Coordinates of C-alpha atoms in Angstrom, one line a residue:
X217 CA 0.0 0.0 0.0
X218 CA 3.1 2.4 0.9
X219 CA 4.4 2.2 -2.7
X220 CA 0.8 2.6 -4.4
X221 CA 0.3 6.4 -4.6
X222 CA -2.6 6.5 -7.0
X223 CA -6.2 5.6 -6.9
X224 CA -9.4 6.6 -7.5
X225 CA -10.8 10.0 -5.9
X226 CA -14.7 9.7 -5.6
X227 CA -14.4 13.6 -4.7
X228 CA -12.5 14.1 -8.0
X229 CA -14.4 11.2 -9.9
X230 CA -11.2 10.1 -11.1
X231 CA -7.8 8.8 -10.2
X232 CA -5.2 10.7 -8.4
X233 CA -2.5 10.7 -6.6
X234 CA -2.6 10.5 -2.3
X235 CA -0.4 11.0 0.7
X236 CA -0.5 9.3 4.1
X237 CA -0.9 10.8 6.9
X238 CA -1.3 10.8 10.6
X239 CA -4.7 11.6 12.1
X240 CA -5.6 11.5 15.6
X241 CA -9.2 10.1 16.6
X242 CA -11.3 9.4 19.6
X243 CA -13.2 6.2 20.4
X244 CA -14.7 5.0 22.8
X245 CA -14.6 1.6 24.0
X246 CA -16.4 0.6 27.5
X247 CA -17.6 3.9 28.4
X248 CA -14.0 4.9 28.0
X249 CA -12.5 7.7 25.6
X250 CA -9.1 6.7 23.9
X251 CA -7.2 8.8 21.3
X252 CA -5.7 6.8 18.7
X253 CA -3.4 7.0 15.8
X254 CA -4.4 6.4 12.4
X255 CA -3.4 6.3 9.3
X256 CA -5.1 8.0 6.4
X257 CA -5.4 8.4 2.6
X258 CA -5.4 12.3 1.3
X259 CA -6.4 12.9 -2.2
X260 CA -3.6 15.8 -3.4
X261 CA -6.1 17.2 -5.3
X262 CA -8.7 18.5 -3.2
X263 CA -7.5 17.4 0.1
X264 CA -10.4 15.3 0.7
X265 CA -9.9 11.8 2.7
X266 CA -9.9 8.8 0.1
X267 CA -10.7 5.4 0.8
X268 CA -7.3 3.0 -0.6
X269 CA -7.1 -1.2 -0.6
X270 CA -6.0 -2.4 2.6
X271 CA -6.5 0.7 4.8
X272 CA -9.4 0.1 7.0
X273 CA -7.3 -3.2 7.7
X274 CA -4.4 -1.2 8.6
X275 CA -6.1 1.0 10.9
X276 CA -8.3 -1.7 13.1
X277 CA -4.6 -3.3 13.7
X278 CA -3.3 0.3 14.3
X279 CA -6.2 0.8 16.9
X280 CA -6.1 -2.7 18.5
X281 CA -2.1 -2.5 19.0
X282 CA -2.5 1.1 20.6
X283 CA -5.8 0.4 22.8
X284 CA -3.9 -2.9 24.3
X285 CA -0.9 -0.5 24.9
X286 CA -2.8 2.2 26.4
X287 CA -4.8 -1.3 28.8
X288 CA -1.3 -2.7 29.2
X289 CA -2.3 -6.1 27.0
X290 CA -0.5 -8.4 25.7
X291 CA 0.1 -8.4 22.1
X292 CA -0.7 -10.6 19.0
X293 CA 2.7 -10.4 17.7
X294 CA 3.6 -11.3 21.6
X295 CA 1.8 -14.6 21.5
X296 CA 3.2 -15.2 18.6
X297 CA 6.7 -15.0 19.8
X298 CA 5.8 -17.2 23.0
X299 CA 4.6 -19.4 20.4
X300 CA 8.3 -19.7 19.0
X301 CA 10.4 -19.2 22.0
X302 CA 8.9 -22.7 23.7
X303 CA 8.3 -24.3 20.4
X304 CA 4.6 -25.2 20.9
X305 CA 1.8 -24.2 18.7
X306 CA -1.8 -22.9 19.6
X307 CA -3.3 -25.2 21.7
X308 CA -0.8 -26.6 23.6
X309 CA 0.7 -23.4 24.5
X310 CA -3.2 -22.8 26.1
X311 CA -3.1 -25.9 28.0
X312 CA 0.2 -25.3 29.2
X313 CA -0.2 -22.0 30.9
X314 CA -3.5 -23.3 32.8
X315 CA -6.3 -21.7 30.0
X316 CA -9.0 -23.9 27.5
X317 CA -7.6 -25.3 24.6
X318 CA -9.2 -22.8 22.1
X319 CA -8.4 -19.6 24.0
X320 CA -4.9 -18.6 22.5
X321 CA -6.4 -19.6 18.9
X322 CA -9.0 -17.0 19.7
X323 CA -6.1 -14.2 20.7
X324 CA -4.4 -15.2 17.7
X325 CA -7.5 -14.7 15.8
X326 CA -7.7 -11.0 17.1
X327 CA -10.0 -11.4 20.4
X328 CA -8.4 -9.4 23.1
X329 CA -7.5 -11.2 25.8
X330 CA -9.1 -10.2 29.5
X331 CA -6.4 -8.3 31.6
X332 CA -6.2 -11.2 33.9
X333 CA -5.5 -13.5 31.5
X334 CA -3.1 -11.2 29.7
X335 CA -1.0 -11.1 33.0
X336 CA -1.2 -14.7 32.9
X337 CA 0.5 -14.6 29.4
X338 CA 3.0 -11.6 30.0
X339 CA 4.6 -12.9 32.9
X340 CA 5.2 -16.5 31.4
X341 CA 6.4 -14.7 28.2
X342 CA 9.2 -13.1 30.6
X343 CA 9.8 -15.1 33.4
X344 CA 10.8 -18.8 32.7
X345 CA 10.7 -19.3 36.1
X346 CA 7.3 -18.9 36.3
X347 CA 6.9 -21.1 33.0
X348 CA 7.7 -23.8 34.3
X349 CA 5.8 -23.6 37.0
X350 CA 2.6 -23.5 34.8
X351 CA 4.3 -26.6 32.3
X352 CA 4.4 -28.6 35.9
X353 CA 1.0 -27.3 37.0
X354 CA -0.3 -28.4 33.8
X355 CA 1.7 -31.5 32.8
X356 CA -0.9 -33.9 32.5
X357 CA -2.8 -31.7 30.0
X358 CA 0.5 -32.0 27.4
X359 CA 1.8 -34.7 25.4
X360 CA 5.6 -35.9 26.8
X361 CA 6.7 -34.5 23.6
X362 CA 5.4 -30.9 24.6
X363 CA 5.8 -30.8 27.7
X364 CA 9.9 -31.6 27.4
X365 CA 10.3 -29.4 24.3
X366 CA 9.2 -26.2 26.3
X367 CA 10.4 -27.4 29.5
X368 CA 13.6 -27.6 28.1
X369 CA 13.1 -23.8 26.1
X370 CA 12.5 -22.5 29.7
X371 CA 15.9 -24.1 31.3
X372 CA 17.0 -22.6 28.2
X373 CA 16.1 -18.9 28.7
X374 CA 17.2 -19.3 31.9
X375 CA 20.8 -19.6 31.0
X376 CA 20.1 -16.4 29.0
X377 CA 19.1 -14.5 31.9
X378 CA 22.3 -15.6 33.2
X379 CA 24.3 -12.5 31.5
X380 CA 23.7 -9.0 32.9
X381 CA 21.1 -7.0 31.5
X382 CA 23.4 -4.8 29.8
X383 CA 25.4 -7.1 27.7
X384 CA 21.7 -9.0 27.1
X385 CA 20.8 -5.3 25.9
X386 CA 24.3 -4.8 23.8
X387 CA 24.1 -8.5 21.9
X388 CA 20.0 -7.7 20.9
X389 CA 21.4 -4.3 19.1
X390 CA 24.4 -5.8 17.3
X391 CA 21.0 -8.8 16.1
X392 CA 19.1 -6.0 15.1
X393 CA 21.6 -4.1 13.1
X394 CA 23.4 -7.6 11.5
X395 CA 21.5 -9.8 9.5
X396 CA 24.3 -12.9 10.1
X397 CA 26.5 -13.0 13.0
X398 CA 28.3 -16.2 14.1
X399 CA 29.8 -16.6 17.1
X400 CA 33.2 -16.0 16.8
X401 CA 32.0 -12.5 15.1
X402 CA 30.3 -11.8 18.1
X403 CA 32.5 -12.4 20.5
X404 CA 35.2 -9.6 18.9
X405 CA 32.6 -7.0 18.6
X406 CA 31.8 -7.3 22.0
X407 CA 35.1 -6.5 23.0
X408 CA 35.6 -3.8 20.7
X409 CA 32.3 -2.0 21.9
X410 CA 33.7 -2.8 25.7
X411 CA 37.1 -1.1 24.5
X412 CA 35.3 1.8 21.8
X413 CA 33.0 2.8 24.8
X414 CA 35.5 2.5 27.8
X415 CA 37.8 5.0 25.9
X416 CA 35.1 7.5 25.1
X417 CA 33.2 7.4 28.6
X418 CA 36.1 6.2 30.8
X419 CA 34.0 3.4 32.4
X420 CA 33.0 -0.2 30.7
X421 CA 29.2 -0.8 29.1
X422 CA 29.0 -4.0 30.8
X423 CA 30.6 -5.8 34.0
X424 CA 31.4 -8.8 32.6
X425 CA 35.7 -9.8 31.7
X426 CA 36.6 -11.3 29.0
X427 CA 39.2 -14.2 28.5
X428 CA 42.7 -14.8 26.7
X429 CA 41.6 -18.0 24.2
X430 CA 43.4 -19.2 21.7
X431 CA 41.3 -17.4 19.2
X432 CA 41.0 -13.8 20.5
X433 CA 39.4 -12.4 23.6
X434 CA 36.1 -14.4 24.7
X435 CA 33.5 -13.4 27.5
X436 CA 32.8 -16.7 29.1
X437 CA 29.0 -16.7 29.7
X438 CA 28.4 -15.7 25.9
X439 CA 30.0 -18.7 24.7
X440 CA 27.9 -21.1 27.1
X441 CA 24.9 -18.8 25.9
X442 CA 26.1 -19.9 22.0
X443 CA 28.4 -22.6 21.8
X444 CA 26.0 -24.9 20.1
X445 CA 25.8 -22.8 17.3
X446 CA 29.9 -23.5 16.9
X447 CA 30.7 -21.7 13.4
X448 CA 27.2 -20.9 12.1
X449 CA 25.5 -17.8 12.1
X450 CA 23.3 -17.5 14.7
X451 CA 19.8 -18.0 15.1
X452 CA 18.3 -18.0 18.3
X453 CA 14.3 -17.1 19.2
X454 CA 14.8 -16.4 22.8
X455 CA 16.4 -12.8 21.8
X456 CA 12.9 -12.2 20.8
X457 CA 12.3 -11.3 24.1
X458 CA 14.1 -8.8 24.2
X459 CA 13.3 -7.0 20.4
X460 CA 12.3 -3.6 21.3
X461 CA 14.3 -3.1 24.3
X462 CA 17.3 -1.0 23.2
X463 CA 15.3 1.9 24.6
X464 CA 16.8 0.0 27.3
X465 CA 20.4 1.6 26.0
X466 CA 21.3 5.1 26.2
X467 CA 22.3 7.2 23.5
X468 CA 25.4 6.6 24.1
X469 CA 25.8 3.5 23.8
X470 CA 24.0 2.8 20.8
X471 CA 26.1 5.3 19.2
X472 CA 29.1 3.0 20.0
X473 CA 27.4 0.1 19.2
X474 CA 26.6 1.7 15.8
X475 CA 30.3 2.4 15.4
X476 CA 31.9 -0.9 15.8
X477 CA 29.1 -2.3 13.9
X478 CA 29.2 0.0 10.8
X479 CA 33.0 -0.8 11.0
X480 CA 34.3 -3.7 12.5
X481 CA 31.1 -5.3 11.6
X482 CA 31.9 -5.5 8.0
X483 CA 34.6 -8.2 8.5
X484 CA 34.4 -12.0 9.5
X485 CA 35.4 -13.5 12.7
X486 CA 38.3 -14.7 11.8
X487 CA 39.8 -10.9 10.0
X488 CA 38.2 -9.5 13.1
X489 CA 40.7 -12.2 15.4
X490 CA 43.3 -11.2 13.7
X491 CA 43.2 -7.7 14.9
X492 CA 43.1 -8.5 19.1
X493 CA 45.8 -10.8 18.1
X494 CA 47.7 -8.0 17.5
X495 CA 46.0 -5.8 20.2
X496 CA 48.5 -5.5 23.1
X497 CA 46.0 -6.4 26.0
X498 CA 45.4 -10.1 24.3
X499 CA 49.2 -10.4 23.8
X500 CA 50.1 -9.4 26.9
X501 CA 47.8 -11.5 28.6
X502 CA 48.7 -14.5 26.2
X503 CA 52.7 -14.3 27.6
X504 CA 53.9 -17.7 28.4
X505 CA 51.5 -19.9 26.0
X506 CA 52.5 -21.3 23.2
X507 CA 49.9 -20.6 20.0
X508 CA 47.6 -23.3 20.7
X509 CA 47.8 -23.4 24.3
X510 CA 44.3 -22.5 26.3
X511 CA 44.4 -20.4 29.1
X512 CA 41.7 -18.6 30.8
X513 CA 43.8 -15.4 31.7
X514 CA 41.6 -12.7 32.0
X515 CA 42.0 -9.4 29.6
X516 CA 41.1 -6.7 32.5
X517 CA 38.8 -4.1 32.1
X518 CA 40.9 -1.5 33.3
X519 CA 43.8 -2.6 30.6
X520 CA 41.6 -2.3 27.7
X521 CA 40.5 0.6 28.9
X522 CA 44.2 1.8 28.8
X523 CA 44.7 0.8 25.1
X524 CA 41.7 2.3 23.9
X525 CA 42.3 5.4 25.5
X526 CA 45.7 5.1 23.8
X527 CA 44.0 4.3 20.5
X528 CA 41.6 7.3 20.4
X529 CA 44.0 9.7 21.0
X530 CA 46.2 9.0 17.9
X531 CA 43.1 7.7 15.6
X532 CA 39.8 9.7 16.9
X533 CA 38.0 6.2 16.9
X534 CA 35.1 8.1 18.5
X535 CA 33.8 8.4 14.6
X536 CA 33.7 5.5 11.9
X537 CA 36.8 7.3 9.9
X538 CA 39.6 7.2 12.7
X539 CA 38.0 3.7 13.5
X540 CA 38.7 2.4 10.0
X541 CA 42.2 4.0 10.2
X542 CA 42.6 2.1 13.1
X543 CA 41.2 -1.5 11.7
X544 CA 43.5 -1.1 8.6
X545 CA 46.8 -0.3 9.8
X546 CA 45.9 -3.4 12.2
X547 CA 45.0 -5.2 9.3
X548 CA 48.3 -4.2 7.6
X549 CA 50.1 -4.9 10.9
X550 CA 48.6 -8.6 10.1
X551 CA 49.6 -9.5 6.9

Protein backbone atom coordinates (compact mmCIF):
# COMPACT_ATOMS: atom_id res chain seq x y z
CA UNK A 1 0.00 0.00 0.00
CA UNK A 2 3.08 2.44 0.87
CA UNK A 3 4.39 2.19 -2.74
CA UNK A 4 0.78 2.63 -4.39
CA UNK A 5 0.26 6.40 -4.65
CA UNK A 6 -2.62 6.47 -7.04
CA UNK A 7 -6.24 5.57 -6.92
CA UNK A 8 -9.37 6.58 -7.46
CA UNK A 9 -10.82 10.00 -5.86
CA UNK A 10 -14.74 9.74 -5.58
CA UNK A 11 -14.43 13.57 -4.66
CA UNK A 12 -12.48 14.07 -8.03
CA UNK A 13 -14.36 11.25 -9.91
CA UNK A 14 -11.19 10.08 -11.05
CA UNK A 15 -7.83 8.83 -10.16
CA UNK A 16 -5.23 10.69 -8.40
CA UNK A 17 -2.48 10.67 -6.58
CA UNK A 18 -2.56 10.52 -2.33
CA UNK A 19 -0.36 10.96 0.69
CA UNK A 20 -0.48 9.29 4.06
CA UNK A 21 -0.88 10.81 6.94
CA UNK A 22 -1.29 10.77 10.65
CA UNK A 23 -4.68 11.61 12.07
CA UNK A 24 -5.61 11.46 15.64
CA UNK A 25 -9.18 10.13 16.61
CA UNK A 26 -11.27 9.40 19.64
CA UNK A 27 -13.16 6.23 20.45
CA UNK A 28 -14.75 5.03 22.79
CA UNK A 29 -14.61 1.63 24.01
CA UNK A 30 -16.43 0.55 27.49
CA UNK A 31 -17.57 3.91 28.39
CA UNK A 32 -14.01 4.94 27.98
CA UNK A 33 -12.52 7.67 25.61
CA UNK A 34 -9.13 6.72 23.94
CA UNK A 35 -7.16 8.84 21.29
CA UNK A 36 -5.72 6.80 18.65
CA UNK A 37 -3.38 7.02 15.78
CA UNK A 38 -4.45 6.40 12.41
CA UNK A 39 -3.37 6.30 9.35
CA UNK A 40 -5.07 8.03 6.37
CA UNK A 41 -5.43 8.41 2.65
CA UNK A 42 -5.37 12.30 1.26
CA UNK A 43 -6.44 12.93 -2.20
CA UNK A 44 -3.61 15.84 -3.39
CA UNK A 45 -6.13 17.17 -5.30
CA UNK A 46 -8.67 18.55 -3.25
CA UNK A 47 -7.54 17.41 0.13
CA UNK A 48 -10.37 15.32 0.74
CA UNK A 49 -9.89 11.75 2.66
CA UNK A 50 -9.86 8.75 0.08
CA UNK A 51 -10.71 5.37 0.85
CA UNK A 52 -7.32 2.96 -0.59
CA UNK A 53 -7.12 -1.17 -0.56
CA UNK A 54 -6.02 -2.42 2.58
CA UNK A 55 -6.49 0.68 4.78
CA UNK A 56 -9.40 0.08 6.97
CA UNK A 57 -7.31 -3.16 7.68
CA UNK A 58 -4.37 -1.15 8.65
CA UNK A 59 -6.10 0.96 10.88
CA UNK A 60 -8.35 -1.71 13.08
CA UNK A 61 -4.57 -3.30 13.69
CA UNK A 62 -3.29 0.30 14.34
CA UNK A 63 -6.20 0.81 16.91
CA UNK A 64 -6.06 -2.75 18.47
CA UNK A 65 -2.10 -2.52 19.05
CA UNK A 66 -2.49 1.11 20.60
CA UNK A 67 -5.80 0.36 22.81
CA UNK A 68 -3.93 -2.90 24.32
CA UNK A 69 -0.87 -0.45 24.91
CA UNK A 70 -2.84 2.17 26.40
CA UNK A 71 -4.84 -1.25 28.80
CA UNK A 72 -1.32 -2.71 29.23
CA UNK A 73 -2.26 -6.13 26.99
CA UNK A 74 -0.52 -8.42 25.75
CA UNK A 75 0.12 -8.43 22.07
CA UNK A 76 -0.68 -10.57 18.98
CA UNK A 77 2.72 -10.37 17.66
CA UNK A 78 3.63 -11.35 21.62
CA UNK A 79 1.84 -14.64 21.50
CA UNK A 80 3.23 -15.24 18.62
CA UNK A 81 6.74 -14.96 19.83
CA UNK A 82 5.80 -17.19 23.03
CA UNK A 83 4.62 -19.43 20.37
CA UNK A 84 8.34 -19.72 19.02
CA UNK A 85 10.37 -19.23 22.05
CA UNK A 86 8.93 -22.67 23.74
CA UNK A 87 8.26 -24.35 20.44
CA UNK A 88 4.56 -25.22 20.94
CA UNK A 89 1.81 -24.18 18.69
CA UNK A 90 -1.77 -22.91 19.58
CA UNK A 91 -3.33 -25.18 21.73
CA UNK A 92 -0.84 -26.65 23.57
CA UNK A 93 0.75 -23.42 24.51
CA UNK A 94 -3.15 -22.82 26.09
CA UNK A 95 -3.10 -25.89 27.99
CA UNK A 96 0.15 -25.26 29.22
CA UNK A 97 -0.25 -22.04 30.92
CA UNK A 98 -3.51 -23.28 32.82
CA UNK A 99 -6.25 -21.68 29.95
CA UNK A 100 -8.96 -23.90 27.53
CA UNK A 101 -7.63 -25.29 24.57
CA UNK A 102 -9.16 -22.77 22.13
CA UNK A 103 -8.42 -19.58 24.02
CA UNK A 104 -4.93 -18.59 22.47
CA UNK A 105 -6.35 -19.64 18.86
CA UNK A 106 -9.01 -17.04 19.69
CA UNK A 107 -6.10 -14.23 20.66
CA UNK A 108 -4.41 -15.17 17.68
CA UNK A 109 -7.51 -14.73 15.84
CA UNK A 110 -7.72 -11.03 17.10
CA UNK A 111 -9.97 -11.43 20.38
CA UNK A 112 -8.41 -9.35 23.05
CA UNK A 113 -7.52 -11.16 25.83
CA UNK A 114 -9.06 -10.18 29.54
CA UNK A 115 -6.39 -8.26 31.64
CA UNK A 116 -6.19 -11.24 33.88
CA UNK A 117 -5.45 -13.48 31.51
CA UNK A 118 -3.15 -11.21 29.69
CA UNK A 119 -0.98 -11.10 32.96
CA UNK A 120 -1.22 -14.69 32.90
CA UNK A 121 0.54 -14.56 29.37
CA UNK A 122 3.04 -11.61 30.04
CA UNK A 123 4.64 -12.87 32.93
CA UNK A 124 5.22 -16.54 31.38
CA UNK A 125 6.41 -14.74 28.21
CA UNK A 126 9.20 -13.07 30.62
CA UNK A 127 9.75 -15.11 33.35
CA UNK A 128 10.83 -18.83 32.68
CA UNK A 129 10.69 -19.29 36.13
CA UNK A 130 7.28 -18.90 36.28
CA UNK A 131 6.93 -21.10 32.99
CA UNK A 132 7.73 -23.79 34.30
CA UNK A 133 5.77 -23.65 36.96
CA UNK A 134 2.62 -23.53 34.85
CA UNK A 135 4.31 -26.57 32.27
CA UNK A 136 4.42 -28.62 35.94
CA UNK A 137 0.97 -27.35 37.02
CA UNK A 138 -0.29 -28.39 33.77
CA UNK A 139 1.65 -31.53 32.82
CA UNK A 140 -0.89 -33.85 32.55
CA UNK A 141 -2.78 -31.71 30.04
CA UNK A 142 0.52 -31.96 27.36
CA UNK A 143 1.81 -34.71 25.36
CA UNK A 144 5.65 -35.94 26.83
CA UNK A 145 6.75 -34.49 23.60
CA UNK A 146 5.39 -30.86 24.59
CA UNK A 147 5.76 -30.80 27.69
CA UNK A 148 9.86 -31.61 27.38
CA UNK A 149 10.27 -29.36 24.30
CA UNK A 150 9.21 -26.21 26.32
CA UNK A 151 10.43 -27.37 29.48
CA UNK A 152 13.61 -27.62 28.05
CA UNK A 153 13.14 -23.81 26.08
CA UNK A 154 12.45 -22.47 29.73
CA UNK A 155 15.89 -24.06 31.32
CA UNK A 156 16.96 -22.56 28.21
CA UNK A 157 16.13 -18.94 28.70
CA UNK A 158 17.21 -19.35 31.85
CA UNK A 159 20.85 -19.61 31.05
CA UNK A 160 20.05 -16.36 29.02
CA UNK A 161 19.08 -14.47 31.88
CA UNK A 162 22.28 -15.59 33.24
CA UNK A 163 24.29 -12.46 31.48
CA UNK A 164 23.66 -8.97 32.87
CA UNK A 165 21.11 -7.01 31.54
CA UNK A 166 23.37 -4.81 29.79
CA UNK A 167 25.37 -7.06 27.74
CA UNK A 168 21.73 -9.01 27.11
CA UNK A 169 20.82 -5.26 25.86
CA UNK A 170 24.26 -4.76 23.81
CA UNK A 171 24.07 -8.47 21.85
CA UNK A 172 20.05 -7.65 20.92
CA UNK A 173 21.42 -4.31 19.07
CA UNK A 174 24.42 -5.82 17.34
CA UNK A 175 21.00 -8.81 16.10
CA UNK A 176 19.14 -5.96 15.15
CA UNK A 177 21.59 -4.06 13.10
CA UNK A 178 23.35 -7.65 11.54
CA UNK A 179 21.53 -9.80 9.48
CA UNK A 180 24.32 -12.92 10.05
CA UNK A 181 26.47 -12.99 13.04
CA UNK A 182 28.32 -16.18 14.09
CA UNK A 183 29.82 -16.61 17.14
CA UNK A 184 33.25 -16.03 16.78
CA UNK A 185 32.02 -12.49 15.12
CA UNK A 186 30.26 -11.82 18.10
CA UNK A 187 32.46 -12.41 20.54
CA UNK A 188 35.22 -9.62 18.89
CA UNK A 189 32.59 -7.05 18.57
CA UNK A 190 31.77 -7.30 22.00
CA UNK A 191 35.07 -6.54 22.95
CA UNK A 192 35.56 -3.83 20.75
CA UNK A 193 32.34 -2.01 21.88
CA UNK A 194 33.67 -2.82 25.68
CA UNK A 195 37.06 -1.12 24.49
CA UNK A 196 35.30 1.82 21.82
CA UNK A 197 33.03 2.76 24.82
CA UNK A 198 35.50 2.49 27.76
CA UNK A 199 37.75 4.99 25.87
CA UNK A 200 35.10 7.47 25.14
CA UNK A 201 33.22 7.37 28.62
CA UNK A 202 36.09 6.16 30.80
CA UNK A 203 33.99 3.42 32.37
CA UNK A 204 32.97 -0.23 30.69
CA UNK A 205 29.21 -0.84 29.05
CA UNK A 206 28.96 -4.04 30.85
CA UNK A 207 30.58 -5.81 33.97
CA UNK A 208 31.45 -8.84 32.57
CA UNK A 209 35.65 -9.78 31.66
CA UNK A 210 36.56 -11.35 28.96
CA UNK A 211 39.16 -14.21 28.49
CA UNK A 212 42.71 -14.76 26.67
CA UNK A 213 41.62 -17.95 24.16
CA UNK A 214 43.37 -19.23 21.69
CA UNK A 215 41.26 -17.39 19.16
CA UNK A 216 41.05 -13.82 20.46
CA UNK A 217 39.37 -12.43 23.61
CA UNK A 218 36.09 -14.35 24.67
CA UNK A 219 33.52 -13.37 27.47
CA UNK A 220 32.77 -16.66 29.06
CA UNK A 221 29.05 -16.69 29.72
CA UNK A 222 28.43 -15.70 25.87
CA UNK A 223 30.03 -18.73 24.72
CA UNK A 224 27.89 -21.07 27.07
CA UNK A 225 24.86 -18.83 25.87
CA UNK A 226 26.10 -19.89 21.98
CA UNK A 227 28.40 -22.60 21.83
CA UNK A 228 26.02 -24.91 20.11
CA UNK A 229 25.80 -22.81 17.30
CA UNK A 230 29.88 -23.51 16.94
CA UNK A 231 30.66 -21.67 13.42
CA UNK A 232 27.21 -20.90 12.14
CA UNK A 233 25.48 -17.83 12.10
CA UNK A 234 23.34 -17.46 14.73
CA UNK A 235 19.82 -17.96 15.09
CA UNK A 236 18.35 -17.96 18.35
CA UNK A 237 14.28 -17.10 19.20
CA UNK A 238 14.82 -16.44 22.78
CA UNK A 239 16.41 -12.77 21.82
CA UNK A 240 12.89 -12.19 20.78
CA UNK A 241 12.33 -11.32 24.12
CA UNK A 242 14.11 -8.78 24.18
CA UNK A 243 13.27 -7.00 20.38
CA UNK A 244 12.27 -3.60 21.29
CA UNK A 245 14.30 -3.05 24.33
CA UNK A 246 17.35 -0.99 23.16
CA UNK A 247 15.29 1.89 24.56
CA UNK A 248 16.84 -0.03 27.30
CA UNK A 249 20.42 1.58 26.00
CA UNK A 250 21.30 5.05 26.19
CA UNK A 251 22.28 7.17 23.52
CA UNK A 252 25.37 6.58 24.11
CA UNK A 253 25.76 3.48 23.78
CA UNK A 254 24.03 2.78 20.78
CA UNK A 255 26.10 5.33 19.21
CA UNK A 256 29.08 3.04 19.99
CA UNK A 257 27.39 0.06 19.18
CA UNK A 258 26.58 1.73 15.78
CA UNK A 259 30.28 2.43 15.40
CA UNK A 260 31.86 -0.90 15.83
CA UNK A 261 29.05 -2.34 13.90
CA UNK A 262 29.19 -0.03 10.82
CA UNK A 263 33.04 -0.85 11.04
CA UNK A 264 34.30 -3.72 12.45
CA UNK A 265 31.12 -5.29 11.64
CA UNK A 266 31.92 -5.47 7.96
CA UNK A 267 34.64 -8.20 8.50
CA UNK A 268 34.40 -12.00 9.46
CA UNK A 269 35.40 -13.49 12.71
CA UNK A 270 38.29 -14.73 11.79
CA UNK A 271 39.83 -10.91 10.05
CA UNK A 272 38.17 -9.47 13.15
CA UNK A 273 40.67 -12.23 15.45
CA UNK A 274 43.33 -11.20 13.65
CA UNK A 275 43.22 -7.69 14.88
CA UNK A 276 43.06 -8.50 19.07
CA UNK A 277 45.84 -10.83 18.07
CA UNK A 278 47.67 -8.01 17.49
CA UNK A 279 46.00 -5.83 20.25
CA UNK A 280 48.52 -5.55 23.14
CA UNK A 281 46.00 -6.40 25.97
CA UNK A 282 45.39 -10.08 24.30
CA UNK A 283 49.22 -10.38 23.80
CA UNK A 284 50.11 -9.41 26.89
CA UNK A 285 47.80 -11.51 28.57
CA UNK A 286 48.68 -14.47 26.22
CA UNK A 287 52.69 -14.25 27.57
CA UNK A 288 53.95 -17.67 28.39
CA UNK A 289 51.46 -19.87 25.96
CA UNK A 290 52.51 -21.26 23.18
CA UNK A 291 49.86 -20.61 19.98
CA UNK A 292 47.55 -23.31 20.67
CA UNK A 293 47.80 -23.44 24.28
CA UNK A 294 44.31 -22.53 26.31
CA UNK A 295 44.45 -20.35 29.11
CA UNK A 296 41.75 -18.58 30.84
CA UNK A 297 43.79 -15.45 31.71
CA UNK A 298 41.64 -12.73 31.95
CA UNK A 299 42.02 -9.40 29.56
CA UNK A 300 41.09 -6.71 32.50
CA UNK A 301 38.79 -4.10 32.13
CA UNK A 302 40.90 -1.53 33.32
CA UNK A 303 43.83 -2.59 30.59
CA UNK A 304 41.64 -2.26 27.67
CA UNK A 305 40.46 0.62 28.90
CA UNK A 306 44.20 1.75 28.79
CA UNK A 307 44.66 0.80 25.12
CA UNK A 308 41.65 2.30 23.88
CA UNK A 309 42.30 5.38 25.48
CA UNK A 310 45.68 5.11 23.85
CA UNK A 311 44.04 4.32 20.51
CA UNK A 312 41.63 7.30 20.39
CA UNK A 313 44.04 9.70 21.04
CA UNK A 314 46.22 9.01 17.88
CA UNK A 315 43.14 7.71 15.62
CA UNK A 316 39.83 9.75 16.86
CA UNK A 317 37.97 6.20 16.95
CA UNK A 318 35.07 8.14 18.51
CA UNK A 319 33.76 8.43 14.61
CA UNK A 320 33.72 5.54 11.92
CA UNK A 321 36.78 7.26 9.90
CA UNK A 322 39.62 7.19 12.72
CA UNK A 323 38.05 3.74 13.51
CA UNK A 324 38.65 2.43 10.03
CA UNK A 325 42.23 3.97 10.15
CA UNK A 326 42.64 2.07 13.07
CA UNK A 327 41.23 -1.47 11.74
CA UNK A 328 43.47 -1.06 8.61
CA UNK A 329 46.83 -0.30 9.80
CA UNK A 330 45.90 -3.44 12.23
CA UNK A 331 45.02 -5.24 9.33
CA UNK A 332 48.26 -4.24 7.60
CA UNK A 333 50.10 -4.89 10.88
CA UNK A 334 48.61 -8.56 10.05
CA UNK A 335 49.65 -9.54 6.88
Amino acid sequence: MAERRRDFCIECRKETEYILQKKDIIKKIKDKNYTFTITIAVCMECGEGMSIPGLIDKNIREIDEQYRAAEGLVSIDDIEKFMKIYKLGKAPLSLAIGFGEITIPRYLEGQVPSKEYSDIIKTALSSPKYMKKKLMENREKLTDAAYRKAFAAAESIERLFSVSDKMLRVIAYIFEKLEEITPLMLQKLLYFIQGVYSALYGRPIFEEDCRAWVHGPVYLEVYELFRDFKYNPIEDARFALLNGTKDALTDNEKRVIELVVNTFGMYGGKVLEKITHNEEPWIEARKGYGDSIPSNEILSKERIMQYYTITNQKYGIGTEQGLQRYIHDMLDKAA
